MMTF fields as JSON, N, C-alpha, C and O atoms, coordinates in Angstrom:
{
  "mmtfVersion": "1.0.0",
  "mmtfProducer": "UNKNOWN",
  "numBonds": 495,
  "numAtoms": 496,
  "numGroups": 124,
  "numChains": 1,
  "numModels": 1,
  "chainsPerModel": [1],
  "groupsPerChain": [124],
  "chainIdList": ["A"],
  "bondAtomList": [4, 2, 8, 6, 12, 10, 16, 14, 20, 18, 24, 22, 28, 26, 32, 30, 36, 34, 40, 38, 44, 42, 48, 46, 52, 50, 56, 54, 60, 58, 64, 62, 68, 66, 72, 70, 76, 74, 80, 78, 84, 82, 88, 86, 92, 90, 96, 94, 100, 98, 104, 102, 108, 106, 112, 110, 116, 114, 120, 118, 124, 122, 128, 126, 132, 130, 136, 134, 140, 138, 144, 142, 148, 146, 152, 150, 156, 154, 160, 158, 164, 162, 168, 166, 172, 170, 176, 174, 180, 178, 184, 182, 188, 186, 192, 190, 196, 194, 200, 198, 204, 202, 208, 206, 212, 210, 216, 214, 220, 218, 224, 222, 228, 226, 232, 230, 236, 234, 240, 238, 244, 242, 248, 246, 252, 250, 256, 254, 260, 258, 264, 262, 268, 266, 272, 270, 276, 274, 280, 278, 284, 282, 288, 286, 292, 290, 296, 294, 300, 298, 304, 302, 308, 306, 312, 310, 316, 314, 320, 318, 324, 322, 328, 326, 332, 330, 336, 334, 340, 338, 344, 342, 348, 346, 352, 350, 356, 354, 360, 358, 364, 362, 368, 366, 372, 370, 376, 374, 380, 378, 384, 382, 388, 386, 392, 390, 396, 394, 400, 398, 404, 402, 408, 406, 412, 410, 416, 414, 420, 418, 424, 422, 428, 426, 432, 430, 436, 434, 440, 438, 444, 442, 448, 446, 452, 450, 456, 454, 460, 458, 464, 462, 468, 466, 472, 470, 476, 474, 480, 478, 484, 482, 488, 486, 492, 490],
  "bondOrderList": [1, 1, 1, 1, 1, 1, 1, 1, 1, 1, 1, 1, 1, 1, 1, 1, 1, 1, 1, 1, 1, 1, 1, 1, 1, 1, 1, 1, 1, 1, 1, 1, 1, 1, 1, 1, 1, 1, 1, 1, 1, 1, 1, 1, 1, 1, 1, 1, 1, 1, 1, 1, 1, 1, 1, 1, 1, 1, 1, 1, 1, 1, 1, 1, 1, 1, 1, 1, 1, 1, 1, 1, 1, 1, 1, 1, 1, 1, 1, 1, 1, 1, 1, 1, 1, 1, 1, 1, 1, 1, 1, 1, 1, 1, 1, 1, 1, 1, 1, 1, 1, 1, 1, 1, 1, 1, 1, 1, 1, 1, 1, 1, 1, 1, 1, 1, 1, 1, 1, 1, 1, 1, 1],
  "groupList": [{"groupName": "MET", "atomNameList": ["N", "CA", "C", "O"], "elementList": ["N", "C", "C", "O"], "formalChargeList": [0, 0, 0, 0], "bondAtomList": [1, 0, 2, 1, 3, 2], "bondOrderList": [1, 1, 2], "singleLetterCode": "M", "chemCompType": "L-PEPTIDE LINKING"}, {"groupName": "ARG", "atomNameList": ["N", "CA", "C", "O"], "elementList": ["N", "C", "C", "O"], "formalChargeList": [0, 0, 0, 0], "bondAtomList": [1, 0, 2, 1, 3, 2], "bondOrderList": [1, 1, 2], "singleLetterCode": "R", "chemCompType": "L-PEPTIDE LINKING"}, {"groupName": "LYS", "atomNameList": ["N", "CA", "C", "O"], "elementList": ["N", "C", "C", "O"], "formalChargeList": [0, 0, 0, 0], "bondAtomList": [1, 0, 2, 1, 3, 2], "bondOrderList": [1, 1, 2], "singleLetterCode": "K", "chemCompType": "L-PEPTIDE LINKING"}, {"groupName": "ILE", "atomNameList": ["N", "CA", "C", "O"], "elementList": ["N", "C", "C", "O"], "formalChargeList": [0, 0, 0, 0], "bondAtomList": [1, 0, 2, 1, 3, 2], "bondOrderList": [1, 1, 2], "singleLetterCode": "I", "chemCompType": "L-PEPTIDE LINKING"}, {"groupName": "LEU", "atomNameList": ["N", "CA", "C", "O"], "elementList": ["N", "C", "C", "O"], "formalChargeList": [0, 0, 0, 0], "bondAtomList": [1, 0, 2, 1, 3, 2], "bondOrderList": [1, 1, 2], "singleLetterCode": "L", "chemCompType": "L-PEPTIDE LINKING"}, {"groupName": "TYR", "atomNameList": ["N", "CA", "C", "O"], "elementList": ["N", "C", "C", "O"], "formalChargeList": [0, 0, 0, 0], "bondAtomList": [1, 0, 2, 1, 3, 2], "bondOrderList": [1, 1, 2], "singleLetterCode": "Y", "chemCompType": "L-PEPTIDE LINKING"}, {"groupName": "ALA", "atomNameList": ["N", "CA", "C", "O"], "elementList": ["N", "C", "C", "O"], "formalChargeList": [0, 0, 0, 0], "bondAtomList": [1, 0, 2, 1, 3, 2], "bondOrderList": [1, 1, 2], "singleLetterCode": "A", "chemCompType": "L-PEPTIDE LINKING"}, {"groupName": "SER", "atomNameList": ["N", "CA", "C", "O"], "elementList": ["N", "C", "C", "O"], "formalChargeList": [0, 0, 0, 0], "bondAtomList": [1, 0, 2, 1, 3, 2], "bondOrderList": [1, 1, 2], "singleLetterCode": "S", "chemCompType": "L-PEPTIDE LINKING"}, {"groupName": "VAL", "atomNameList": ["N", "CA", "C", "O"], "elementList": ["N", "C", "C", "O"], "formalChargeList": [0, 0, 0, 0], "bondAtomList": [1, 0, 2, 1, 3, 2], "bondOrderList": [1, 1, 2], "singleLetterCode": "V", "chemCompType": "L-PEPTIDE LINKING"}, {"groupName": "PHE", "atomNameList": ["N", "CA", "C", "O"], "elementList": ["N", "C", "C", "O"], "formalChargeList": [0, 0, 0, 0], "bondAtomList": [1, 0, 2, 1, 3, 2], "bondOrderList": [1, 1, 2], "singleLetterCode": "F", "chemCompType": "L-PEPTIDE LINKING"}, {"groupName": "CYS", "atomNameList": ["N", "CA", "C", "O"], "elementList": ["N", "C", "C", "O"], "formalChargeList": [0, 0, 0, 0], "bondAtomList": [1, 0, 2, 1, 3, 2], "bondOrderList": [1, 1, 2], "singleLetterCode": "C", "chemCompType": "L-PEPTIDE LINKING"}, {"groupName": "GLU", "atomNameList": ["N", "CA", "C", "O"], "elementList": ["N", "C", "C", "O"], "formalChargeList": [0, 0, 0, 0], "bondAtomList": [1, 0, 2, 1, 3, 2], "bondOrderList": [1, 1, 2], "singleLetterCode": "E", "chemCompType": "L-PEPTIDE LINKING"}, {"groupName": "THR", "atomNameList": ["N", "CA", "C", "O"], "elementList": ["N", "C", "C", "O"], "formalChargeList": [0, 0, 0, 0], "bondAtomList": [1, 0, 2, 1, 3, 2], "bondOrderList": [1, 1, 2], "singleLetterCode": "T", "chemCompType": "L-PEPTIDE LINKING"}, {"groupName": "ASN", "atomNameList": ["N", "CA", "C", "O"], "elementList": ["N", "C", "C", "O"], "formalChargeList": [0, 0, 0, 0], "bondAtomList": [1, 0, 2, 1, 3, 2], "bondOrderList": [1, 1, 2], "singleLetterCode": "N", "chemCompType": "L-PEPTIDE LINKING"}, {"groupName": "GLY", "atomNameList": ["N", "CA", "C", "O"], "elementList": ["N", "C", "C", "O"], "formalChargeList": [0, 0, 0, 0], "bondAtomList": [1, 0, 2, 1, 3, 2], "bondOrderList": [1, 1, 2], "singleLetterCode": "G", "chemCompType": "PEPTIDE LINKING"}, {"groupName": "GLN", "atomNameList": ["N", "CA", "C", "O"], "elementList": ["N", "C", "C", "O"], "formalChargeList": [0, 0, 0, 0], "bondAtomList": [1, 0, 2, 1, 3, 2], "bondOrderList": [1, 1, 2], "singleLetterCode": "Q", "chemCompType": "L-PEPTIDE LINKING"}, {"groupName": "ASP", "atomNameList": ["N", "CA", "C", "O"], "elementList": ["N", "C", "C", "O"], "formalChargeList": [0, 0, 0, 0], "bondAtomList": [1, 0, 2, 1, 3, 2], "bondOrderList": [1, 1, 2], "singleLetterCode": "D", "chemCompType": "L-PEPTIDE LINKING"}, {"groupName": "TRP", "atomNameList": ["N", "CA", "C", "O"], "elementList": ["N", "C", "C", "O"], "formalChargeList": [0, 0, 0, 0], "bondAtomList": [1, 0, 2, 1, 3, 2], "bondOrderList": [1, 1, 2], "singleLetterCode": "W", "chemCompType": "L-PEPTIDE LINKING"}, {"groupName": "HIS", "atomNameList": ["N", "CA", "C", "O"], "elementList": ["N", "C", "C", "O"], "formalChargeList": [0, 0, 0, 0], "bondAtomList": [1, 0, 2, 1, 3, 2], "bondOrderList": [1, 1, 2], "singleLetterCode": "H", "chemCompType": "L-PEPTIDE LINKING"}],
  "groupTypeList": [0, 1, 2, 1, 2, 3, 4, 5, 6, 6, 6, 0, 3, 4, 7, 6, 4, 8, 3, 9, 9, 10, 6, 2, 11, 12, 8, 0, 7, 1, 13, 2, 6, 14, 13, 2, 14, 11, 2, 15, 5, 9, 6, 6, 0, 11, 2, 6, 5, 10, 6, 16, 0, 6, 11, 4, 4, 6, 14, 1, 14, 5, 15, 13, 7, 14, 3, 12, 3, 1, 17, 8, 6, 11, 11, 11, 14, 1, 1, 16, 5, 12, 8, 4, 3, 18, 18, 1, 13, 3, 2, 1, 4, 16, 11, 6, 14, 1, 11, 6, 4, 4, 1, 11, 4, 6, 14, 12, 11, 9, 15, 16, 11, 1, 10, 12, 9, 10, 5, 11, 9, 4, 3, 9],
  "groupIdList": [1, 2, 3, 4, 5, 6, 7, 8, 9, 10, 11, 12, 13, 14, 15, 16, 17, 18, 19, 20, 21, 22, 23, 24, 25, 26, 27, 28, 29, 30, 31, 32, 33, 34, 35, 36, 37, 38, 39, 40, 41, 42, 43, 44, 45, 46, 47, 48, 49, 50, 51, 52, 53, 54, 55, 56, 57, 58, 59, 60, 61, 62, 63, 64, 65, 66, 67, 68, 69, 70, 71, 72, 73, 74, 75, 76, 77, 78, 79, 80, 81, 82, 83, 84, 85, 86, 87, 88, 89, 90, 91, 92, 93, 94, 95, 96, 97, 98, 99, 100, 101, 102, 103, 104, 105, 106, 107, 108, 109, 110, 111, 112, 113, 114, 115, 116, 117, 118, 119, 120, 121, 122, 123, 124],
  "secStructList": [7, 2, 2, 2, 2, 2, 2, 2, 2, 2, 2, 2, 2, 2, 2, 2, 2, 2, 2, 2, 2, 2, 2, 2, 2, 2, 2, 2, 2, 2, 6, 6, 6, 6, 6, 6, 2, 2, 2, 2, 6, 2, 2, 2, 2, 2, 2, 2, 2, 2, 2, 2, 2, 2, 2, 2, 6, 6, 6, 6, 6, 7, 7, 1, 7, 5, 7, 7, 3, 3, 3, 3, 3, 7, 6, 6, 1, 7, 3, 3, 3, 3, 3, 3, 3, 5, 7, 4, 4, 4, 1, 1, 1, 7, 6, 6, 2, 2, 2, 2, 2, 2, 2, 2, 2, 6, 1, 1, 1, 7, 7, 7, 6, 6, 3, 3, 7, 7, 3, 3, 3, 7, 7, 7],
  "xCoordList": [0.796, 0.03, 1.139, 1.38, 1.604, 2.82, 3.618, 3.888, 3.952, 4.466, 3.279, 3.692, 2.501, 1.118, 0.991, 0.907, 0.962, 0.781, 1.868, 1.687, 3.259, 4.209, 4.642, 5.195, 4.057, 3.793, 3.145, 3.664, 1.867, 0.595, 0.607, -0.15, 1.487, 2.613, 3.311, 3.201, 4.253, 5.225, 4.481, 4.61, 3.79, 2.341, 2.263, 2.569, 1.692, 0.73, 1.894, 1.27, 2.79, 4.755, 4.516, 4.007, 5.05, 5.079, 4.103, 4.406, 2.773, 1.721, 1.5, 0.439, 2.205, 1.776, 3.187, 3.274, 4.121, 5.248, 4.877, 4.942, 4.484, 4.54, 3.603, 3.946, 2.099, 1.49, 1.986, 1.638, 2.869, 3.726, 4.507, 4.727, 4.884, 6.038, 5.307, 5.79, 3.995, 3.432, 2.94, 3.109, 2.186, 1.687, 2.789, 2.522, 4.033, 5.051, 5.352, 5.286, 5.646, 5.594, 4.799, 5.078, 3.369, 2.129, 2.516, 2.461, 2.969, 2.545, 3.944, 3.615, 5.124, 6.279, 6.029, 6.334, 5.574, 5.059, 4.508, 4.957, 3.159, 2.018, 3.149, 3.109, 3.525, 4.325, 5.622, 6.537, 5.824, 7.607, 6.284, 6.684, 4.987, 4.305, 4.058, 4.197, 3.553, 3.407, 4.177, 3.771, 5.487, 6.619, 7.083, 8.26, 6.571, 7.038, 6.852, 7.754, 5.668, 5.259, 6.533, 7.438, 6.389, 7.863, 9.241, 10.153, 9.243, 10.836, 10.735, 11.511, 9.536, 9.576, 9.885, 10.559, 9.396, 9.366, 10.642, 11.431, 10.897, 12.491, 13.146, 13.738, 13.307, 14.554, 13.958, 14.593, 13.276, 13.222, 13.918, 14.706, 13.355, 14.064, 15.648, 16.338, 16.17, 17.483, 18.331, 19.371, 17.49, 18.041, 18.113, 19.003, 17.316, 17.234, 18.222, 19.172, 18.117, 19.072, 20.692, 21.572, 20.78, 22.549, 22.452, 23.195, 22.068, 21.704, 22.184, 23.161, 21.063, 21.265, 22.876, 23.488, 23.133, 24.288, 25.488, 26.303, 25.516, 26.508, 26.668, 27.574, 25.159, 25.308, 26.11, 27.086, 25.607, 25.832, 27.866, 28.649, 28.218, 29.951, 30.305, 31.227, 30.099, 30.18, 30.099, 30.759, 29.437, 29.569, 30.268, 30.153, 30.928, 31.675, 33.27, 34.127, 33.512, 34.653, 34.867, 36.09, 34.232, 34.193, 33.984, 33.711, 34.115, 33.21, 34.171, 35.301, 32.883, 33.192, 33.575, 34.613, 33.109, 33.196, 32.408, 31.271, 33.183, 32.33, 31.186, 31.224, 30.291, 29.593, 28.022, 26.966, 28.572, 28.179, 27.532, 28.308, 26.009, 24.969, 24.637, 24.738, 24.293, 23.998, 22.669, 22.175, 22.069, 21.186, 20.76, 20.878, 20.29, 19.929, 18.61, 18.37, 17.573, 16.025, 15.846, 16.192, 15.276, 14.209, 13.253, 12.728, 12.951, 11.309, 10.331, 9.214, 10.504, 9.133, 9.246, 8.565, 9.987, 10.146, 11.139, 11.49, 11.533, 12.74, 14.302, 14.816, 14.482, 15.989, 16.954, 16.83, 18.103, 19.323, 20.607, 21.403, 20.408, 21.563, 22.866, 23.046, 23.725, 25.016, 25.639, 25.352, 26.612, 26.596, 28.551, 29.009, 29.389, 30.214, 30.483, 29.668, 31.643, 31.658, 33.345, 33.985, 33.711, 35.128, 35.822, 35.643, 36.614, 37.345, 38.385, 38.492, 39.87, 41.059, 40.955, 41.898, 40.412, 40.692, 39.739, 39.509, 39.356, 38.38, 39.35, 38.79, 40.799, 41.507, 42.045, 42.641, 42.007, 42.534, 42.135, 42.876, 40.516, 39.971, 40.627, 41.413, 40.117, 40.361, 39.128, 38.257, 39.056, 37.802, 36.791, 35.801, 36.687, 36.166, 35.131, 33.908, 35.903, 35.72, 34.776, 33.641, 35.429, 34.513, 33.025, 31.941, 33.178, 32.022, 30.711, 29.562, 31.362, 30.761, 29.926, 28.732, 30.616, 30.556, 29.359, 28.272, 29.475, 28.223, 27.324, 26.262, 27.23, 25.833, 25.115, 23.897, 26.1, 25.7, 24.803, 23.747, 25.69, 25.18, 23.994, 23.331, 23.551, 22.545, 21.311, 20.223, 21.588, 20.491, 19.599, 18.545, 20.516, 19.8, 19.098, 18.182, 18.941, 18.453, 16.695, 15.913, 16.646, 15.1, 14.11, 14.191, 12.946, 12.386, 11.624, 10.63, 12.066, 10.795, 11.321, 12.539, 10.51, 10.87, 11.157, 11.347, 11.271, 11.417, 13.23, 13.734, 13.946, 14.979, 16.341, 16.31, 17.281, 18.2, 19.417, 19.524, 20.423, 21.955, 22.602, 22.378, 24.007, 25.335, 26.272, 26.241, 27.187, 27.962, 29.229, 29.176, 30.399, 31.687, 32.732, 32.687, 33.635, 34.596, 35.814, 36.632, 35.723, 36.546, 38.413, 38.82, 39.235, 40.59, 41.57, 41.988, 41.947, 42.831, 44.331, 45.289],
  "yCoordList": [-0.845, 0.197, 1.178, 1.872, 1.029, 2.643, 2.768, 3.872, 1.656, 1.782, 2.197, 2.693, 2.04, 2.678, 3.932, 4.559, 4.426, 5.859, 6.504, 7.424, 5.9, 6.739, 7.233, 8.262, 5.804, 5.982, 6.873, 7.84, 7.036, 7.841, 9.325, 10.027, 9.711, 10.961, 11.399, 12.576, 10.593, 10.567, 10.927, 11.788, 10.002, 10.661, 11.836, 12.474, 12.124, 13.383, 14.677, 15.647, 14.817, 15.61, 15.805, 16.831, 14.281, 14.603, 15.415, 16.423, 14.75, 15.512, 16.606, 17.068, 17.359, 18.959, 19.999, 21.152, 18.818, 19.424, 19.739, 20.871, 18.603, 18.432, 19.686, 20.405, 19.734, 20.902, 21.885, 22.673, 22.501, 23.719, 24.458, 25.628, 22.957, 23.393, 23.601, 24.385, 22.875, 22.902, 24.093, 24.61, 24.917, 26.32, 27.253, 28.404, 27.039, 28.052, 28.406, 29.499, 27.285, 27.325, 28.084, 29.123, 27.214, 28.295, 29.425, 30.348, 29.688, 31.824, 31.88, 32.119, 31.851, 32.035, 32.196, 33.191, 31.199, 30.88, 32.194, 32.951, 32.201, 33.517, 35.234, 36.199, 35.182, 36.783, 36.297, 37.12, 35.187, 35.537, 35.113, 34.458, 35.472, 35.546, 37.066, 37.741, 37.44, 38.609, 39.904, 41.065, 39.36, 40.597, 39.594, 39.65, 39.133, 38.844, 40.16, 40.751, 40.584, 41.955, 43.144, 43.661, 43.293, 43.992, 43.633, 44.109, 43.027, 42.554, 42.682, 43.34, 41.866, 42.52, 43.888, 44.122, 44.47, 45.899, 46.357, 46.687, 46.426, 47.024, 46.154, 46.797, 44.812, 44.081, 44.823, 44.413, 45.523, 45.935, 47.578, 48.009, 48.33, 49.572, 49.118, 49.849, 48.454, 48.053, 47.977, 48.577, 46.864, 46.82, 47.884, 47.764, 48.826, 49.91, 50.796, 51.13, 51.217, 52.144, 51.934, 52.79, 50.861, 50.403, 50.148, 49.229, 50.474, 50.712, 52.134, 52.626, 52.802, 54.264, 54.837, 55.872, 54.065, 54.245, 54.39, 55.309, 52.971, 52.602, 53.682, 54.515, 53.535, 54.774, 56.061, 56.455, 56.562, 57.986, 57.724, 58.603, 56.719, 56.836, 55.931, 55.285, 55.572, 55.556, 56.549, 56.389, 57.555, 58.942, 59.708, 60.899, 59.5, 60.304, 59.709, 60.147, 58.79, 57.874, 57.087, 57.086, 56.199, 55.431, 54.272, 53.538, 53.688, 52.417, 51.306, 51.284, 50.401, 49.307, 49.542, 48.944, 50.163, 50.093, 49.379, 48.97, 49.215, 48.31, 49.184, 50.242, 48.258, 48.978, 47.869, 47.449, 47.807, 47.258, 47.45, 47.789, 47.359, 47.64, 46.451, 45.245, 46.868, 46.591, 46.944, 47.828, 46.485, 47.057, 46.616, 45.407, 47.24, 46.183, 46.862, 47.995, 45.662, 46.286, 46.529, 45.936, 47.469, 47.642, 47.109, 46.91, 46.756, 45.862, 47.295, 47.052, 48.169, 48.596, 49.081, 50.078, 48.542, 48.645, 49.636, 49.687, 50.317, 51.176, 50.0, 48.954, 50.859, 50.153, 51.152, 52.269, 50.383, 52.017, 51.065, 50.289, 51.556, 51.042, 51.798, 52.776, 51.19, 51.36, 51.155, 50.045, 52.03, 51.945, 52.151, 53.233, 50.855, 50.724, 51.159, 50.812, 52.084, 52.104, 52.387, 53.192, 51.587, 51.139, 50.874, 50.012, 52.037, 52.636, 53.063, 54.288, 52.011, 52.792, 54.249, 54.84, 54.994, 56.176, 57.121, 58.196, 57.107, 57.635, 58.157, 58.769, 57.82, 58.287, 59.28, 59.999, 59.615, 60.878, 62.09, 63.04, 61.981, 63.323, 63.662, 63.027, 64.686, 65.715, 65.331, 64.574, 65.883, 65.719, 66.739, 66.596, 67.658, 68.678, 67.644, 67.68, 67.003, 66.27, 65.006, 64.736, 64.283, 63.41, 63.908, 63.369, 64.744, 65.55, 65.633, 65.205, 66.356, 66.316, 64.975, 64.866, 64.304, 62.767, 62.648, 62.651, 62.536, 61.998, 62.606, 62.026, 64.062, 64.804, 64.23, 64.134, 63.863, 63.664, 61.741, 61.325, 61.118, 59.498, 59.581, 58.547, 60.689, 60.621, 61.321, 61.577, 61.5, 61.92, 60.919, 61.1, 59.843, 58.379, 57.935, 57.28, 57.893, 57.085, 57.184, 57.999, 56.377, 55.967, 56.252, 55.533, 57.426, 58.024, 56.919, 56.271, 56.826, 56.097, 56.488, 56.618, 56.741, 57.747, 56.924, 57.496, 55.153, 54.373, 54.022, 53.177, 54.674, 54.637, 55.422, 56.631, 54.999, 56.125, 55.474, 54.285, 56.75, 55.881, 56.654, 57.808, 55.611, 56.724, 55.396, 54.169, 56.718, 56.432, 55.961, 56.065, 55.444, 55.286, 54.618, 53.495, 55.449, 54.903, 53.881, 54.082, 53.129, 51.776, 52.558, 52.045, 53.572, 53.537, 52.477, 52.218, 51.823, 51.186, 51.585, 50.843],
  "zCoordList": [0.048, 0.112, -0.224, -1.212, 0.702, 0.965, -0.413, -0.886, -0.981, -2.22, -3.581, -4.629, -3.455, -4.092, -4.127, -5.183, -3.038, -2.544, -3.255, -4.052, -2.894, -3.353, -4.739, -5.127, -5.522, -7.038, -7.086, -7.643, -6.617, -6.774, -6.789, -7.459, -6.031, -5.887, -6.619, -6.964, -7.092, -8.024, -9.447, -10.317, -9.248, -10.955, -11.284, -12.291, -10.053, -9.831, -9.406, -8.975, -9.418, -9.253, -10.383, -10.834, -11.348, -12.69, -13.606, -14.244, -13.557, -14.205, -13.848, -14.269, -13.095, -12.754, -13.536, -13.958, -13.412, -13.925, -15.452, -15.932, -16.146, -17.327, -18.014, -18.952, -17.133, -17.393, -17.182, -18.061, -16.243, -15.995, -17.133, -17.444, -17.7, -18.717, -19.989, -20.806, -20.296, -21.449, -21.562, -22.666, -20.5, -20.498, -20.314, -20.659, -19.829, -19.787, -21.471, -22.033, -21.945, -23.652, -24.46, -25.059, -24.404, -24.967, -24.538, -25.35, -23.303, -23.325, -23.836, -24.998, -23.88, -24.036, -26.336, -26.994, -26.761, -28.064, -28.675, -29.536, -27.786, -28.073, -27.819, -28.582, -27.277, -27.288, -28.141, -28.155, -28.797, -29.883, -31.22, -32.182, -31.178, -32.443, -32.71, -33.73, -31.173, -31.537, -31.726, -31.751, -31.863, -32.127, -33.599, -33.956, -34.009, -35.6, -36.25, -36.844, -36.113, -37.514, -36.726, -37.381, -35.756, -35.335, -35.301, -34.624, -35.857, -35.999, -37.569, -38.262, -38.07, -39.227, -39.93, -40.933, -39.346, -39.634, -39.093, -39.979, -38.394, -38.167, -39.014, -39.881, -39.144, -40.742, -41.772, -42.743, -42.136, -43.013, -43.028, -43.87, -41.812, -42.161, -42.021, -42.731, -41.547, -41.233, -42.331, -42.604, -43.086, -44.305, -45.432, -46.275, -45.499, -46.252, -45.694, -46.402, -44.524, -43.834, -43.938, -43.845, -44.108, -44.16, -46.044, -46.39, -46.624, -48.18, -48.18, -48.745, -47.241, -47.663, -46.886, -47.149, -46.172, -45.744, -46.404, -46.325, -47.333, -48.658, -49.278, -49.292, -50.077, -51.008, -50.735, -51.373, -49.824, -48.884, -48.677, -49.037, -48.211, -48.285, -49.235, -48.738, -50.218, -51.531, -52.456, -53.483, -52.335, -52.986, -52.16, -52.449, -51.27, -50.653, -50.699, -49.93, -51.574, -51.97, -50.891, -50.758, -49.767, -49.295, -49.432, -48.482, -51.242, -51.665, -50.621, -50.134, -50.64, -49.816, -48.405, -48.119, -47.524, -46.38, -45.53, -45.763, -44.331, -43.595, -42.624, -41.996, -42.842, -41.621, -40.855, -41.329, -39.756, -39.089, -37.99, -37.097, -37.515, -37.324, -35.733, -35.958, -34.359, -33.395, -33.119, -33.819, -32.337, -31.309, -30.275, -30.078, -29.54, -28.007, -28.156, -28.574, -27.604, -27.408, -25.636, -24.614, -25.911, -23.95, -24.348, -25.443, -22.75, -22.932, -23.116, -23.573, -22.935, -23.212, -24.832, -25.07, -25.961, -27.483, -27.946, -29.125, -27.156, -27.59, -28.115, -27.72, -29.03, -29.431, -29.781, -30.284, -29.334, -29.182, -29.925, -29.396, -31.65, -32.266, -32.077, -31.352, -32.839, -32.549, -33.826, -34.275, -34.787, -35.69, -36.207, -36.576, -36.098, -36.68, -37.702, -38.557, -38.243, -39.874, -39.853, -39.177, -40.676, -40.691, -42.41, -43.27, -42.318, -44.306, -44.198, -44.131, -44.124, -43.884, -44.507, -43.981, -45.213, -45.712, -44.563, -45.118, -43.714, -42.944, -41.467, -40.558, -41.415, -40.611, -41.041, -40.238, -42.377, -43.142, -42.547, -42.295, -42.262, -41.954, -40.539, -39.836, -40.414, -39.543, -38.579, -39.007, -37.217, -36.598, -36.937, -36.22, -37.719, -38.376, -39.711, -39.849, -40.331, -41.545, -40.725, -41.118, -39.529, -39.555, -38.755, -38.98, -38.041, -37.4, -38.686, -38.573, -39.944, -41.317, -41.684, -41.962, -41.622, -41.964, -41.238, -41.815, -39.947, -38.945, -39.166, -38.937, -39.715, -39.395, -40.698, -40.844, -41.622, -43.243, -42.968, -43.443, -42.15, -41.58, -40.77, -40.696, -40.091, -39.503, -40.24, -39.724, -41.158, -41.575, -42.675, -43.286, -42.606, -43.582, -42.498, -42.996, -40.84, -40.326, -40.56, -41.05, -40.16, -40.188, -39.102, -38.106, -39.134, -38.666, -37.409, -37.739, -36.313, -35.081, -34.227, -34.106, -33.492, -32.208, -31.135, -30.062, -31.18, -30.427, -30.57, -29.83, -31.451, -31.974, -31.64, -31.871, -31.235, -30.965, -31.983, -32.283, -32.488, -32.988, -32.479, -32.113, -32.41, -32.029, -32.883, -32.977, -33.463, -34.696, -33.978, -32.753, -34.515, -34.756, -35.554, -36.056, -35.587, -36.664, -36.168, -35.271, -36.731, -36.522, -37.19, -38.232, -36.607, -37.37, -37.086, -35.958, -38.272, -38.103, -38.672, -38.459]
}
């Protein structure tokens, strides 16, 4: 009889754990699906943004510039972007020239009030 009670308790605990994990995955899956549209929106904007920056840099004589875009998503939906640009000829610019280039690059940013941008030049 004691063995039967132990098996019954173990089965109940196992069942409760299975139900808990299934419910948790369902909630997480719904949350992921809800963000799919937002992720697609930002992916399209980022792709166009990168193309605009590459075109601008190529027009200024920095063809084949490396552009790395990193972002951090905050819980409230904000995104903080860090844009790293690398081209060996950028090191030839003086500080005023770099600032002017940064202002031009800022003009290519997509307009979304939830996003902030920070630019860095990798000078090697």
